[in-house]
Amino acid sequence: MKFSFRTLLFVCLALVAAATAWLLARFTPEQRLVNAGLTQMASAFSPTHSYAATIEVRRADGLPKELMGARMELHVSVPNRLHAVTTIKGERVELGRDGQQVWAWEPNKKFAVLGSAEVPRFTTRKDSCEPVTLGPMQLPDLGWQMALFVRSSAVEKLADEVVSGVSCHTVRLTPHGMMGLGNVQITLWLSKDDKLPRKVEIVSAKKYHVELVMSDVALDAAVSDSIWRLPKDAEPHVQRVALAHLSRFFDTVPDLINKPRVKPLGAASGKREVVATHGAGRLEKHDDTSVLFLKGSPEQMGEQHGALLRTQVRDVVNRLLYGVGVGSSLAKGEWFFGTIERCQQRIARFVDPRHLREMDALAQAAGLDAEEVRLANFFPELFHCSGFALHGSATRDGHLYHGRILDYMVGVGLERNAVVIVSQPDDAHAWVNVSYAGFTGSVTAMNDAKISIGEMGGRGDGHWDGKPMAQLVREVMEKADSLDEAVEIMRNSPRTCEYYYVIADGETMQSVGIKATPDLFEVVHPGEVHAQLPTPVPDTVLLSAGDRYKELVRRVKQGHGKFDMESARALMTRPVCMKSNIHSVLFQTDTLDFWVANADSEHPAAHARYTHYNLATLLNKQPRVP
């Protein structure tokens, strides 16, 4: 007997319907109540229906702190109309969709954007328009999955309550490992009238405790057509922007809110293995950390980087540009891509053409637009950090210890794309870059001439007529043979904004601190007083700010003359580092040893596991390719 495709499809659908009916028949009364509520909510987002509610965040443990207390007035008309008014920390923001039009309006800042597929993604490329068709907002038919989820959950009926003036059934679900939810409890307060939720509480062990309250809930309520369109007050302030940028922002938001899980590293075992190779480049795993080896011309190194870390590079670019970048537009009242492209126009002429060629090759190998990788590399223009150098009488063993604390953007996904990059460019020093996938510049590095460097961001945002900080750090790594040469490279280069640096030299066992703006260049030697560093300690350079500087000075004075690798690393723990501490590094610059710790989901970097490397070993000793 032969079955046609139509017959086979009918049989499959009949089996699914039968399985769903069988599951529903086996529901307990409590499970029937939950299923009714979920089904009713799903129906509100089906074609020809609409839903309206005011949603308040009463608890937001594990979510961005800005969400606590936030309110949203939501109107949805499936399949393609939406209007949301949110108030976060007193700031009102309106978002809307009317068919293929998407807009945002921030009245306090007189800032409005309207997405258009006719606007190029990049001002440097008029051919970069991207045809975008926004899909329907309706939910897929999840009938049998929903029934299976409810049936496989323990459901407990709690005491009835009144929420927002509505009498509600209260039920608690504990899923048994379904849908990757793990150890989680979901409590629903379902209206006795329409079964729609009036309150939702989600508790996940060690991760989330979220509570949402819904009021003014309505199904299929009539609203004016004008609600879906950009308000009249916004029209004089509107900027037409690429619809593709807004579309990718909305796709990225859930990933940013649901912070990617980064597991703490286990005990180090010394295991080293090759994961992949591409040309002269290779990707290795060292004790579960990623080490990328690049070698050759700018084009070769860029291609190796993009090919070996393709997935990670795309993830970083997407999160930085379309997540954090576009998302910052409403907070600043300034369109992110307009700002960063203006920055690029002023910065690009100061960047070494070799570095731009490497970025472009990286983009091509990773399947990205060259403009995306360039803009992502010009993104890190503000850091809040600390650093120190200890040598001579400050140490017990005579080594030079250079500590570097990077406090910046924990939780947006950079830490899961952390990588140690060992670069061997043609005609330049080999160097190691403690970095993230896709970045060709550096903020934390050491070269084979025993020069190490770390930076700290200051003020002066917008002073972009100079060499970008991250590219300047890289230039020092590739060209400097000594501390004096490193200082002169920085002194003689056109600079952007305000930055502070600690540079150490393992050959001369010396270090300096530097304050640099576009017009000012000051060098602070060990033990010297500076207006911003008023408490010097012999044979040390201590760079931080506020109470963190005071605590760093206190710790260094207390341990002066006794520092070794372990106690030098301990200087970087809280409160010298901030909660946003994304990586901490200790260079033992005279021996080319270094220890790297990256933040995980439970610890700031300085409290996570450190991994030991040695630059000389990385340059000379290669494991066998499996």
mmCIF file with all atom_site columns, C-alpha atoms in Angstrom, residues 12 16 28 31 122 126 197 231 246 270 287 319 358 370 412 441 444 498 525 557 589 610 614:
data_model
loop_
_atom_site.group_PDB
_atom_site.id
_atom_site.type_symbol
_atom_site.label_atom_id
_atom_site.label_alt_id
_atom_site.label_comp_id
_atom_site.label_asym_id
_atom_site.label_entity_id
_atom_site.label_seq_id
_atom_site.pdbx_PDB_ins_code
_atom_site.Cartn_x
_atom_site.Cartn_y
_atom_site.Cartn_z
_atom_site.occupancy
_atom_site.B_iso_or_equiv
_atom_site.pdbx_formal_charge
_atom_site.auth_seq_id
_atom_site.auth_comp_id
_atom_site.auth_asym_id
_atom_site.auth_atom_id
_atom_site.pdbx_PDB_model_num
ATOM 1  C CA . CYS A 1 12  ? 0.526  12.482 11.916 1.00 0.00 ? 12  CYS A CA 1
ATOM 2  C CA . VAL A 1 16  ? -0.918 14.424 17.694 1.00 0.00 ? 16  VAL A CA 1
ATOM 3  C CA . THR A 1 28  ? -5.903 16.531 37.567 1.00 0.00 ? 28  THR A CA 1
ATOM 4  C CA . GLN A 1 31  ? -3.672 20.807 35.896 1.00 0.00 ? 31  GLN A CA 1
ATOM 5  C CA . PHE A 1 122 ? 25.935 52.056 7.235  1.00 0.00 ? 122 PHE A CA 1
ATOM 6  C CA . LYS A 1 126 ? 24.849 53.502 0.304  1.00 0.00 ? 126 LYS A CA 1
ATOM 7  C CA . PRO A 1 197 ? -3.040 35.689 34.617 1.00 0.00 ? 197 PRO A CA 1
ATOM 8  C CA . PRO A 1 231 ? 2.712  60.317 18.170 1.00 0.00 ? 231 PRO A CA 1
ATOM 9  C CA . LEU A 1 246 ? 15.785 47.850 15.042 1.00 0.00 ? 246 LEU A CA 1
ATOM 10 C CA . GLY A 1 270 ? 47.244 21.363 32.959 1.00 0.00 ? 270 GLY A CA 1
ATOM 11 C CA . ASP A 1 287 ? 42.175 23.918 31.193 1.00 0.00 ? 287 ASP A CA 1
ATOM 12 C CA . ARG A 1 319 ? 25.392 41.716 21.385 1.00 0.00 ? 319 ARG A CA 1
ATOM 13 C CA . GLU A 1 358 ? 43.100 42.633 9.632  1.00 0.00 ? 358 GLU A CA 1
ATOM 14 C CA . ALA A 1 370 ? 33.433 44.792 7.401  1.00 0.00 ? 370 ALA A CA 1
ATOM 15 C CA . VAL A 1 412 ? 26.066 41.097 28.235 1.00 0.00 ? 412 VAL A CA 1
ATOM 16 C CA . GLY A 1 441 ? 42.931 45.982 19.599 1.00 0.00 ? 441 GLY A CA 1
ATOM 17 C CA . THR A 1 444 ? 45.376 44.142 28.585 1.00 0.00 ? 444 THR A CA 1
ATOM 18 C CA . GLU A 1 498 ? 41.169 60.619 28.764 1.00 0.00 ? 498 GLU A CA 1
ATOM 19 C CA . HIS A 1 525 ? 57.137 57.029 38.465 1.00 0.00 ? 525 HIS A CA 1
ATOM 20 C CA . LYS A 1 557 ? 51.101 49.226 52.639 1.00 0.00 ? 557 LYS A CA 1
ATOM 21 C CA . THR A 1 589 ? 56.498 40.470 33.550 1.00 0.00 ? 589 THR A CA 1
ATOM 22 C CA . TYR A 1 610 ? 42.940 31.930 37.571 1.00 0.00 ? 610 TYR A CA 1
ATOM 23 C CA . ASN A 1 614 ? 53.682 31.634 29.981 1.00 0.00 ? 614 ASN A CA 1
#
